CSV table of C-alpha atoms in Angstrom, one decimal:
chain,number,residue,atom,x,y,z
A,1,GLY,CA,-31.4,36.5,17.0
A,2,ALA,CA,-29.2,33.5,17.8
A,3,VAL,CA,-30.2,31.5,20.9
A,4,VAL,CA,-27.1,29.3,20.8
A,5,SER,CA,-23.7,30.9,20.3
A,6,GLN,CA,-20.7,29.0,19.2
A,7,HIS,CA,-17.1,30.2,19.3
A,8,PRO,CA,-14.8,30.4,17.4
A,9,SER,CA,-16.3,30.3,14.0
A,10,TRP,CA,-13.0,29.6,12.4
A,11,VAL,CA,-9.9,28.1,13.8
A,12,ILE,CA,-6.6,27.0,12.2
A,13,CYS,CA,-4.1,25.1,14.3
A,14,LYS,CA,-1.0,23.1,14.0
A,15,SER,CA,-1.0,19.3,14.1
A,16,GLY,CA,-0.5,18.1,17.7
A,17,THR,CA,-2.1,21.1,19.4
A,18,SER,CA,-5.4,21.2,21.2
A,19,VAL,CA,-8.4,23.3,20.3
A,20,LYS,CA,-11.4,24.3,22.4
A,21,ILE,CA,-14.8,25.1,21.0
A,22,GLU,CA,-17.4,26.8,23.1
A,23,CYS,CA,-21.2,26.5,22.9
A,24,ARG,CA,-23.4,28.8,24.9
A,25,SER,CA,-27.1,28.9,25.3
A,26,LEU,CA,-28.3,32.5,25.4
A,27,ASP,CA,-31.2,33.4,27.7
A,28,PHE,CA,-32.1,29.9,28.5
A,29,GLN,CA,-30.6,27.0,30.4
A,30,ALA,CA,-29.5,23.8,28.6
A,31,THR,CA,-28.9,20.8,30.7
A,32,THR,CA,-28.2,18.9,27.5
A,33,MET,CA,-26.3,19.9,24.5
A,34,PHE,CA,-25.3,17.9,21.4
A,35,TRP,CA,-22.1,18.0,19.4
A,36,TYR,CA,-22.0,17.2,15.7
A,37,ARG,CA,-19.3,16.9,13.1
A,38,GLN,CA,-19.7,17.4,9.4
A,39,PHE,CA,-17.1,16.6,6.8
A,40,PRO,CA,-17.4,18.2,3.4
A,41,LYS,CA,-20.4,17.2,1.3
A,42,GLN,CA,-21.5,14.9,4.1
A,43,SER,CA,-24.3,15.1,6.6
A,44,LEU,CA,-24.1,15.9,10.3
A,45,MET,CA,-22.8,13.1,12.5
A,46,LEU,CA,-23.7,13.1,16.1
A,47,MET,CA,-20.6,12.8,18.2
A,48,ALA,CA,-21.7,13.1,21.7
A,49,THR,CA,-24.4,14.3,24.1
A,50,SER,CA,-23.1,16.7,26.7
A,51,ASN,CA,-24.8,16.6,30.1
A,52,GLU,CA,-24.5,19.3,32.7
A,53,GLY,CA,-23.1,17.9,35.9
A,54,SER,CA,-22.2,14.4,34.5
A,55,LYS,CA,-20.1,12.7,31.9
A,56,ALA,CA,-20.9,13.1,28.3
A,57,THR,CA,-22.4,10.2,26.3
A,58,TYR,CA,-20.3,9.4,23.2
A,59,GLU,CA,-21.6,7.8,20.0
A,60,GLN,CA,-20.0,4.6,18.8
A,61,GLY,CA,-16.7,5.2,17.1
A,62,VAL,CA,-16.0,8.6,18.7
A,63,GLU,CA,-12.9,8.7,20.9
A,64,LYS,CA,-13.8,10.2,24.2
A,65,ASP,CA,-10.1,10.8,25.1
A,66,LYS,CA,-9.6,12.8,21.9
A,67,PHE,CA,-12.8,14.8,22.0
A,68,LEU,CA,-13.1,16.1,25.5
A,69,ILE,CA,-16.5,17.5,26.4
A,70,ASN,CA,-17.2,19.5,29.5
A,71,HIS,CA,-20.6,20.9,30.4
A,72,ALA,CA,-19.5,23.3,33.1
A,73,SER,CA,-22.7,25.2,33.6
A,74,LEU,CA,-26.3,25.3,32.5
A,75,THR,CA,-25.3,27.6,29.6
A,76,LEU,CA,-21.9,26.4,28.5
A,77,SER,CA,-20.6,23.2,26.9
A,78,THR,CA,-17.1,22.9,25.5
A,79,LEU,CA,-15.5,20.5,23.0
A,80,THR,CA,-11.8,20.2,23.1
A,81,VAL,CA,-10.1,18.4,20.2
A,82,THR,CA,-6.9,17.1,21.8
A,83,SER,CA,-3.7,16.5,19.8
A,84,ALA,CA,-5.5,17.5,16.6
A,85,HIS,CA,-4.5,16.0,13.3
A,86,PRO,CA,-5.4,17.0,9.7
A,87,GLU,CA,-8.1,14.3,9.6
A,88,ASP,CA,-9.9,16.1,12.4
A,89,SER,CA,-10.4,19.1,10.1
A,90,SER,CA,-14.2,19.5,9.9
A,91,PHE,CA,-17.2,21.6,10.7
A,92,TYR,CA,-18.3,21.2,14.3
A,93,ILE,CA,-21.8,22.2,15.3
A,94,CYS,CA,-23.5,22.2,18.7
A,95,SER,CA,-27.2,22.3,19.4
A,96,ALA,CA,-29.4,22.6,22.5
A,97,PRO,CA,-33.0,21.6,23.0
A,98,GLY,CA,-35.5,24.3,23.8
A,99,THR,CA,-38.6,23.9,25.9
A,100,GLY,CA,-41.1,23.5,23.1
A,101,PRO,CA,-41.9,20.1,21.6
A,102,GLY,CA,-39.2,19.3,19.1
A,103,GLU,CA,-37.5,22.6,19.6
A,104,LEU,CA,-33.8,22.4,18.9
A,105,PHE,CA,-31.4,25.3,18.4
A,106,PHE,CA,-28.1,25.1,16.5
A,107,GLY,CA,-25.0,27.1,17.0
A,108,GLU,CA,-23.4,28.8,14.0
A,109,GLY,CA,-20.8,26.1,13.7
A,110,SER,CA,-17.0,26.1,14.0
A,111,ARG,CA,-14.7,25.2,11.1
A,112,LEU,CA,-11.5,23.6,12.2
A,113,THR,CA,-8.5,23.3,9.9
A,114,VAL,CA,-5.5,21.4,11.2
A,115,LEU,CA,-2.3,22.0,9.3
B,1,GLY,CA,-28.8,1.5,15.5
B,2,GLN,CA,-30.0,4.3,13.3
B,3,ASN,CA,-30.6,4.1,9.6
B,4,ILE,CA,-31.9,7.2,7.7
B,5,ASP,CA,-32.0,7.2,3.9
B,6,GLN,CA,-32.6,10.0,1.5
B,7,PRO,CA,-31.5,10.6,-2.1
B,8,THR,CA,-28.1,12.1,-2.5
B,9,GLU,CA,-28.9,14.6,-5.2
B,10,MET,CA,-31.9,16.0,-7.0
B,11,THR,CA,-32.4,18.6,-9.7
B,12,ALA,CA,-35.6,20.6,-10.3
B,13,THR,CA,-36.7,23.6,-12.4
B,14,GLU,CA,-37.5,27.0,-11.0
B,15,GLY,CA,-41.2,27.3,-10.3
B,16,ALA,CA,-41.8,23.6,-10.2
B,17,ILE,CA,-42.6,21.3,-7.2
B,18,VAL,CA,-40.1,18.8,-5.8
B,19,GLN,CA,-40.5,16.0,-3.2
B,20,ILE,CA,-37.6,14.8,-1.2
B,21,ASN,CA,-38.2,11.4,0.4
B,22,CYS,CA,-36.7,10.1,3.7
B,23,THR,CA,-37.0,6.6,5.1
B,24,TYR,CA,-35.8,5.7,8.5
B,25,GLN,CA,-35.3,2.8,11.0
B,26,THR,CA,-34.4,4.0,14.5
B,27,SER,CA,-34.5,2.5,17.9
B,28,GLY,CA,-36.5,5.4,19.3
B,29,PHE,CA,-38.7,8.0,17.8
B,30,ASN,CA,-39.7,11.4,19.2
B,31,GLY,CA,-40.2,13.2,16.0
B,32,LEU,CA,-38.8,13.9,12.5
B,33,PHE,CA,-37.1,17.1,11.4
B,34,TRP,CA,-36.3,18.6,8.1
B,35,TYR,CA,-33.5,21.2,7.9
B,36,GLN,CA,-32.1,23.3,5.1
B,37,GLN,CA,-28.4,23.8,5.0
B,38,HIS,CA,-26.4,26.0,2.7
B,39,ALA,CA,-22.7,25.2,2.3
B,40,GLY,CA,-20.6,26.2,5.2
B,41,GLU,CA,-23.5,27.2,7.4
B,42,ALA,CA,-25.4,25.6,10.2
B,43,PRO,CA,-28.7,23.9,9.4
B,44,THR,CA,-31.9,26.0,9.4
B,45,PHE,CA,-35.1,24.5,10.8
B,46,LEU,CA,-37.8,23.8,8.3
B,47,SER,CA,-40.4,21.5,9.9
B,48,TYR,CA,-41.1,19.1,12.6
B,49,ASN,CA,-43.5,16.1,12.5
B,50,VAL,CA,-44.3,13.9,15.4
B,51,LEU,CA,-47.8,12.7,14.4
B,52,ASP,CA,-48.8,11.1,11.1
B,53,GLY,CA,-50.0,13.5,8.4
B,54,LEU,CA,-49.1,16.6,6.5
B,55,GLU,CA,-47.7,19.8,8.0
B,56,GLU,CA,-47.9,22.8,5.7
B,57,LYS,CA,-45.9,25.9,6.2
B,58,GLY,CA,-45.9,28.3,3.2
B,59,ARG,CA,-44.1,26.8,0.2
B,60,PHE,CA,-42.8,23.9,2.4
B,61,SER,CA,-44.8,20.9,3.5
B,62,SER,CA,-43.7,17.8,5.4
B,63,PHE,CA,-45.4,14.5,5.7
B,64,LEU,CA,-44.9,11.6,8.1
B,65,SER,CA,-46.0,8.0,8.3
B,66,ARG,CA,-44.7,6.4,11.4
B,67,SER,CA,-45.9,3.0,10.6
B,68,LYS,CA,-44.0,3.1,7.3
B,69,GLY,CA,-40.9,4.9,8.7
B,70,TYR,CA,-41.4,7.4,5.9
B,71,SER,CA,-41.4,11.1,5.5
B,72,TYR,CA,-41.2,13.6,2.6
B,73,LEU,CA,-40.5,17.3,2.2
B,74,LEU,CA,-42.4,19.0,-0.5
B,75,LEU,CA,-41.2,22.3,-1.9
B,76,LYS,CA,-43.5,24.3,-4.1
B,77,GLU,CA,-42.9,27.2,-6.5
B,78,LEU,CA,-39.2,26.5,-6.4
B,79,GLN,CA,-36.8,29.5,-6.3
B,80,MET,CA,-33.2,29.6,-7.2
B,81,LYS,CA,-32.4,30.3,-3.5
B,82,ASP,CA,-33.9,26.9,-2.6
B,83,SER,CA,-30.7,25.3,-4.0
B,84,ALA,CA,-29.2,23.8,-0.8
B,85,SER,CA,-28.9,20.5,1.1
B,86,TYR,CA,-32.0,19.2,2.8
B,87,LEU,CA,-31.4,17.1,5.8
B,88,CYS,CA,-33.9,14.6,7.3
B,89,ALA,CA,-33.3,14.0,11.0
B,90,VAL,CA,-34.9,11.7,13.5
B,91,GLN,CA,-35.1,12.5,17.1
B,92,GLY,CA,-34.3,9.5,19.2
B,93,GLY,CA,-35.5,8.5,22.7
B,94,ALA,CA,-32.8,10.7,24.4
B,95,ASN,CA,-33.8,13.7,22.3
B,96,ASN,CA,-30.7,13.5,20.3
B,97,LEU,CA,-30.9,13.9,16.5
B,98,PHE,CA,-29.7,11.5,13.9
B,99,PHE,CA,-29.3,12.9,10.5
B,100,GLY,CA,-29.7,11.4,7.1
B,101,THR,CA,-27.0,11.8,4.4
B,102,GLY,CA,-28.7,14.9,3.1
B,103,THR,CA,-30.1,15.6,-0.3
B,104,ARG,CA,-28.4,18.2,-2.4
B,105,LEU,CA,-31.0,20.0,-4.4
B,106,THR,CA,-30.1,22.1,-7.5
B,107,VAL,CA,-32.7,24.4,-8.9
B,108,ILE,CA,-32.2,25.3,-12.5
B,109,PRO,CA,-33.7,28.1,-14.5
């Protein structure tokens, strides 16, 4: 079964509104989680690294004020897309490292459509 | 910075063998992953290499040469269901993953 759960799977919102996506680790603690974005027919692009108890680390070119990341607990990280615009429409995926070497678990992904 | 290259598209015949190459230049290296991704779905883990050499897992094998910054994924006895995107990803020093552009493989009868 899934070890990382992401919610919602699909979300449609109006331009200018904010959308929150949750990423939960199931049955294990994740002090770090990663957020990716994937546009159609493109690969995954790392957006930011979410750290429990401290600020997220954003990749170059990712607006930290637009993509708010909160790692509230050892099992939950949230990504909030603020003032969403149609160009933010994308597939957002989170992942969390496991305890084994190279172990990394992905959430199911969230498809955001901004009208 | 990170630079990970792989071919954009490949086509192969059912039952055949296909090799998907990946070259990388990264500032840190803690391993190389291969993932399979079908459209609209999250990536599925295929393999992980951290030492040089070949890792075999059923119909899938992955090779790594750290000195050359090179890896390949080998798929044997291709099946139609193997049509998907294959993503090469390098794990950096902070354990984050940087993905290549992905190779869209089409398996034809």
